[in-house]
mmCIF file of C-alpha atoms in Angstrom:
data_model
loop_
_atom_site.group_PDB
_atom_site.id
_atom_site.type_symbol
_atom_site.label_atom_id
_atom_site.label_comp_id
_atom_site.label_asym_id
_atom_site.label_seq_id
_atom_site.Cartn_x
_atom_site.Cartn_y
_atom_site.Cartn_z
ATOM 1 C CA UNK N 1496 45.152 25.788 -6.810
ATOM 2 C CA UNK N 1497 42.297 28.124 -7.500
ATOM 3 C CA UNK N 1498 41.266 26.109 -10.180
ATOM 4 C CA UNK N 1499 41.123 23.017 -8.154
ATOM 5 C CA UNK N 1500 38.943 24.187 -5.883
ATOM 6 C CA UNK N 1501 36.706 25.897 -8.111
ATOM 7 C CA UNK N 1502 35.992 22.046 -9.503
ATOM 8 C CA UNK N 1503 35.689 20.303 -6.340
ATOM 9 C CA UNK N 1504 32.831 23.622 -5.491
ATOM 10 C CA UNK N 1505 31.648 22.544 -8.838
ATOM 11 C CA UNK N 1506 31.317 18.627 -7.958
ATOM 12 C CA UNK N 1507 30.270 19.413 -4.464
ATOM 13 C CA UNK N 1508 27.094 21.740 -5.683
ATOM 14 C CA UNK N 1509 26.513 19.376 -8.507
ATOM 15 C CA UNK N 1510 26.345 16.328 -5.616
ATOM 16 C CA UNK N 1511 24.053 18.320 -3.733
ATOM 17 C CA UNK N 1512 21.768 19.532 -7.052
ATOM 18 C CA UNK N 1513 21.322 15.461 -7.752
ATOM 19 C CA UNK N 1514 20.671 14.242 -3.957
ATOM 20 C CA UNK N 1515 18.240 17.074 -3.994
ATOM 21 C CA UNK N 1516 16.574 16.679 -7.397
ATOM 22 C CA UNK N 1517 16.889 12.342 -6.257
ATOM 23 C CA UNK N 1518 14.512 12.669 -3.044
ATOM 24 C CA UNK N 1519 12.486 14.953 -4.823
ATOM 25 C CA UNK N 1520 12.026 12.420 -7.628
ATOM 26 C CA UNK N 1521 11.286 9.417 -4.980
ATOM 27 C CA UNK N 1522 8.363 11.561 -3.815
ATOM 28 C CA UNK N 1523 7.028 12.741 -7.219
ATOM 29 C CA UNK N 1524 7.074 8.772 -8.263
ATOM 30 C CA UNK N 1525 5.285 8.122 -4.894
ATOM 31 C CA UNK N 1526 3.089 10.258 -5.033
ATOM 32 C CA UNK N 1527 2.728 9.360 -8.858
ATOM 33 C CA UNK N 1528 2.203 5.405 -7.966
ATOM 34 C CA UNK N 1529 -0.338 6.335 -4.783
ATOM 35 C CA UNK N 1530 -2.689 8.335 -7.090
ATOM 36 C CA UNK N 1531 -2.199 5.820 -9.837
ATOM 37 C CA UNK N 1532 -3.572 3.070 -7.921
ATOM 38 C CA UNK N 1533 -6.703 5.199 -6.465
ATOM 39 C CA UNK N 1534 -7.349 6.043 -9.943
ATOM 40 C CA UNK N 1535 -6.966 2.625 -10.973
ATOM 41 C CA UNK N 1536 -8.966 1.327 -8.356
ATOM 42 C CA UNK N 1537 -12.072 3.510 -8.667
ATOM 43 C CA UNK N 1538 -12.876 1.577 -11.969
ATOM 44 C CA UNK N 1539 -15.274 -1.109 -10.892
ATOM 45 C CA UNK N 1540 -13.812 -3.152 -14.304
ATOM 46 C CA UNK N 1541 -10.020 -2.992 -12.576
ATOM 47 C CA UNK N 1542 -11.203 -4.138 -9.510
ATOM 48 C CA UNK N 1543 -12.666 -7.114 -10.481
ATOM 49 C CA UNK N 1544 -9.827 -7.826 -13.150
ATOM 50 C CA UNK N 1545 -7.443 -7.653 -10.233
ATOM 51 C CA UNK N 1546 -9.783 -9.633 -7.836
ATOM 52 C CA UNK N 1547 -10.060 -12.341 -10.671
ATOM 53 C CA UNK N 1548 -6.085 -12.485 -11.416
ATOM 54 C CA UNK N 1549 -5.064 -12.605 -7.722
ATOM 55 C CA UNK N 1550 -7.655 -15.875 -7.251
ATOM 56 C CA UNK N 1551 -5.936 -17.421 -10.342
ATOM 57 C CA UNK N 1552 -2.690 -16.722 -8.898
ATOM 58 C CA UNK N 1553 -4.413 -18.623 -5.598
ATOM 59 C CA UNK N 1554 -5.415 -21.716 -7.158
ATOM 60 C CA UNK N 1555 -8.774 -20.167 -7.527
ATOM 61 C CA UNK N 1556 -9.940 -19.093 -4.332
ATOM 62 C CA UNK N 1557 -10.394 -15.258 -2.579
ATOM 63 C CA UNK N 1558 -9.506 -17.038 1.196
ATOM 64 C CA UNK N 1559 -5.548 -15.824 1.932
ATOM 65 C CA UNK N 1560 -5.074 -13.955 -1.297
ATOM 66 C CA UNK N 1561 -4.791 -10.100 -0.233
ATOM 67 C CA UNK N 1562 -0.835 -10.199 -0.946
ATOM 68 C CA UNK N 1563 -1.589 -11.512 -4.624
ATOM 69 C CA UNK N 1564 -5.007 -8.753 -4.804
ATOM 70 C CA UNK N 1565 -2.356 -5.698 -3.810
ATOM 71 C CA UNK N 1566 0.723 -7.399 -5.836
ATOM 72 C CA UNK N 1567 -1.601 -7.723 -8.925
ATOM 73 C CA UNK N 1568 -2.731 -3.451 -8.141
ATOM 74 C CA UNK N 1569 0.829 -3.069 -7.673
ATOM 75 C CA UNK N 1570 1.745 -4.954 -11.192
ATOM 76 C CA UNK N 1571 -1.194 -3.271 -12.750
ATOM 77 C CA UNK N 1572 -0.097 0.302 -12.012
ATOM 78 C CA UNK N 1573 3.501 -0.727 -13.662
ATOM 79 C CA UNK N 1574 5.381 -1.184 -10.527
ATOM 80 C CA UNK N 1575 6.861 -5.276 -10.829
ATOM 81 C CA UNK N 1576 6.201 -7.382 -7.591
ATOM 82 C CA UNK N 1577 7.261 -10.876 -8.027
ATOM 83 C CA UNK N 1578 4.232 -13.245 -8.388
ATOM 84 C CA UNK N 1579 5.416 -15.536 -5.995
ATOM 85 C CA UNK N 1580 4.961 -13.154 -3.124
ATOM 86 C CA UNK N 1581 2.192 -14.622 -1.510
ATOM 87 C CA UNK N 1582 2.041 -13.230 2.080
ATOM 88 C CA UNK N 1583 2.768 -10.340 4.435
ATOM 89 C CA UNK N 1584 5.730 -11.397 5.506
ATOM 90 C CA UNK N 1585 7.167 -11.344 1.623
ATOM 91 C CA UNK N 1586 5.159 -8.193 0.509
ATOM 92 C CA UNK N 1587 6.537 -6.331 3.457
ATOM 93 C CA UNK N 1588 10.396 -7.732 2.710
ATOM 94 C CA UNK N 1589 9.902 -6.801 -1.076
ATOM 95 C CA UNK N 1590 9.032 -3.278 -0.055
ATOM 96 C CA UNK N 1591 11.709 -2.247 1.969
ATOM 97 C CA UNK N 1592 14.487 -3.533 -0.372
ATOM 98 C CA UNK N 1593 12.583 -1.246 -2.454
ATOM 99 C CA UNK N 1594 13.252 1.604 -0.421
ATOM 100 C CA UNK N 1595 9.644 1.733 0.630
ATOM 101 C CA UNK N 1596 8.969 2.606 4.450
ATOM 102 C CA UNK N 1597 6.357 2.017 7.362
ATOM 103 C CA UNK N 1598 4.636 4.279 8.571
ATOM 104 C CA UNK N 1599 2.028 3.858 11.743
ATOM 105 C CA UNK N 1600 0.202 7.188 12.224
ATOM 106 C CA UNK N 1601 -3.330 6.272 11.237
ATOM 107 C CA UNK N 1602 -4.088 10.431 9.926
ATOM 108 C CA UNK N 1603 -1.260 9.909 7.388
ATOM 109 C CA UNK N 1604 -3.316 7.855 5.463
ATOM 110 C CA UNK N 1605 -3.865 8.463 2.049
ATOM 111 C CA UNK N 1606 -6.168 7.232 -1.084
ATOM 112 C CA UNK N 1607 -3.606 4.664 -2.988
ATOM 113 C CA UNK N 1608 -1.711 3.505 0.139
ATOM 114 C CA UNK N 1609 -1.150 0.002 1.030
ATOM 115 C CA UNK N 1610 -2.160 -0.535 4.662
ATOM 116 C CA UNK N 1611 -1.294 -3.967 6.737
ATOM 117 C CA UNK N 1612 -3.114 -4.900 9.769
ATOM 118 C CA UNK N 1613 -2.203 -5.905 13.359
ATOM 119 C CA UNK N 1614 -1.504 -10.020 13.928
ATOM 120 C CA UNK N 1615 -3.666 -12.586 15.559
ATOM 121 C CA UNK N 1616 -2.998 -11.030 18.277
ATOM 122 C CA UNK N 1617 -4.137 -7.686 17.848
ATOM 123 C CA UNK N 1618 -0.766 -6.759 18.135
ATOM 124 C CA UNK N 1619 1.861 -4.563 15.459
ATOM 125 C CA UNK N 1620 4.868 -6.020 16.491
ATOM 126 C CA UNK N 1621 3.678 -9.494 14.924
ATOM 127 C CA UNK N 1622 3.133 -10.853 11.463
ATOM 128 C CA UNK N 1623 -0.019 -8.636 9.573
ATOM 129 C CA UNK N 1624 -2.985 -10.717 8.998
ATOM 130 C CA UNK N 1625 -3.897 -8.240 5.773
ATOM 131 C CA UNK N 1626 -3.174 -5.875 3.661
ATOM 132 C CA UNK N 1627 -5.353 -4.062 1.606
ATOM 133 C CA UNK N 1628 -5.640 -0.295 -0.656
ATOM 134 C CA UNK N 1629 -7.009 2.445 1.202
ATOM 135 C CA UNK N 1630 -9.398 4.061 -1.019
ATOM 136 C CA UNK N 1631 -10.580 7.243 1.860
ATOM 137 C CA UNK N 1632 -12.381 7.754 4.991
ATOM 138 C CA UNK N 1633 -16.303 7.550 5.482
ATOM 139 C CA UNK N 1634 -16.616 10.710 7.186
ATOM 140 C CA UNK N 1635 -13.968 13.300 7.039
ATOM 141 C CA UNK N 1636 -11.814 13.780 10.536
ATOM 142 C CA UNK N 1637 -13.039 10.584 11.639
ATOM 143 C CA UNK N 1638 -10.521 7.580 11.527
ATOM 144 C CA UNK N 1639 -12.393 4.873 12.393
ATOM 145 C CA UNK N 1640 -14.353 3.583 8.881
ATOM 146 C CA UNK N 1641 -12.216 4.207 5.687
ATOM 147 C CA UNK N 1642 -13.269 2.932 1.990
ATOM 148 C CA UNK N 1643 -10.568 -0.260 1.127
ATOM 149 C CA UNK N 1644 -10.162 -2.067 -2.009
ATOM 150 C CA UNK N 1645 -9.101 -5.800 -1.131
ATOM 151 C CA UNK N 1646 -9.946 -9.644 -1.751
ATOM 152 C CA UNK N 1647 -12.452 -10.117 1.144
ATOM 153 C CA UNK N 1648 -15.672 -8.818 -1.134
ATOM 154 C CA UNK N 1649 -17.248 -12.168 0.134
ATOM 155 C CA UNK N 1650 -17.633 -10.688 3.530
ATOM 156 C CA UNK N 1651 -19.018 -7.255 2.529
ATOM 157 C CA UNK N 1652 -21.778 -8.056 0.382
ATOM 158 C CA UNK N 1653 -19.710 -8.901 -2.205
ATOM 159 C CA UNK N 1654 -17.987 -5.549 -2.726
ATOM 160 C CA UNK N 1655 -14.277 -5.431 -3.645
ATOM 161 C CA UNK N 1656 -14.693 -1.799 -3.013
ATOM 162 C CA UNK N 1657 -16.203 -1.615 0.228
ATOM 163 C CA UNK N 1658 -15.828 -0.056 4.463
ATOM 164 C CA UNK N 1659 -13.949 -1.468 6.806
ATOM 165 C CA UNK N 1660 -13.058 -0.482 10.554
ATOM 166 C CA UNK N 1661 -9.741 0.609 9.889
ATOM 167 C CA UNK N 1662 -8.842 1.742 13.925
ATOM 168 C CA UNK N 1663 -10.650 -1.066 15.844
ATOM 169 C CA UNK N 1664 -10.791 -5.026 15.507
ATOM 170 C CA UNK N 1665 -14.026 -6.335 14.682
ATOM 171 C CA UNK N 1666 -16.262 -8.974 13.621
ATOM 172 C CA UNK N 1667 -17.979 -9.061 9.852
ATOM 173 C CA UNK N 1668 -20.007 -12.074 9.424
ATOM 174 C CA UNK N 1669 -18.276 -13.811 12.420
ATOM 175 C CA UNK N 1670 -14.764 -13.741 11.464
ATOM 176 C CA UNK N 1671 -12.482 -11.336 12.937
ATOM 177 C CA UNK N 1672 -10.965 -8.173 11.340
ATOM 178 C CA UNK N 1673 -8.136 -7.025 12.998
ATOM 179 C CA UNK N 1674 -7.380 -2.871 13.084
ATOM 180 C CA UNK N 1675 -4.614 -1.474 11.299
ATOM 181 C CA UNK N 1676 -1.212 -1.595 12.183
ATOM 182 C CA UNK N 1677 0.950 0.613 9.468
ATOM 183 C CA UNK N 1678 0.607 1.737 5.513
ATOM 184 C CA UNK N 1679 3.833 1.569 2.992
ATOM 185 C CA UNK N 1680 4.887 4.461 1.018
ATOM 186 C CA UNK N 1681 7.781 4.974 -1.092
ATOM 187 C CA UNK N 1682 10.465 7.584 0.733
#
């Protein structure tokens, strides 16, 4: 009898050991993947490999292709993303079978994170109208204007690599450019 439970203490502290040494190896990879892509993405020659793939992958064109520009980052940095995801909707679907998770607080942020916007409506309950890389904020403590790596350098003087109002809607060369809703990160 004293040997039986001596095993099952053995199995029970060897369960715990793994599910310990498992979440800790989700957030190592995370935070692995997250750094990856800010590293990636501070290469001028990535971003405009990635810009150029994700247009291919859209029949040519930049308009609607943010899914394919953070897919392509995603595929880049060695982490697979079907290349027929094409919009929010499937990005955000793909990710959470993944394991990944939302999360809304705007100070969270960090360089490598995939951030998705409010919907047409300005609201976060909706469908995002973008996602995009968060590459840092402007000014330190202030989370309005953050660095962002997407597909819409047309708009920002043709800068993949460019800032954005992150917090507030706004209009950039008359089109709209709604605020941010939540960023993915791997749990």
């Amino acid at each position: 009898m004293k040997k039986v439970k001596s095993i099952i203490k053995i199995v029970i502290l060897a369960l715990i050991a793994f599910n310990m040494f498992s979440g800790i190896h989700k957030k190592i990879n995370s935070l692995f993947l997250r750094e990856s892509i800010y590293d990636f993405l501070m290469i001028e020659k990535n971003q405009k490999e990635v810009f150029r793939d994700a247009m291919a992958l859209n029949h040519g064109s930049s308009k609607n292709c943010c899914v394919y520009f953070v897919s392509e980052v995603l595929r880049k940095n060695n982490y697979f993303v079907p290349k027929e995801t094409a919009n929010t909707t499937q990005l955000i679907s793909f990710l959470e079978k993944k394991g990944w998770k939302k999360n809304y607080n705007l100070k969270k942020l960090k360089p490598g994170h995939i951030v998705f916007t409010t919907d047409n409506n300005g609201t976060k309950k909706g469908k995002p109208t973008h996602t995009y890389i968060f590459m840092g904020w402007v000014e330190e403590g202030s989370y309005d204007y953050a660095y962002i790596c997407d597909n819409q350098a047309k708009d920002y003087g043709n800068q993949i690599y460019h800032i954005r109002n992150v917090k507030n809607r706004e209009k950039v060369n008359g089109l709209t450019k709604d605020a941010f809703s939540f960023f993915m990160t791997i749990e």
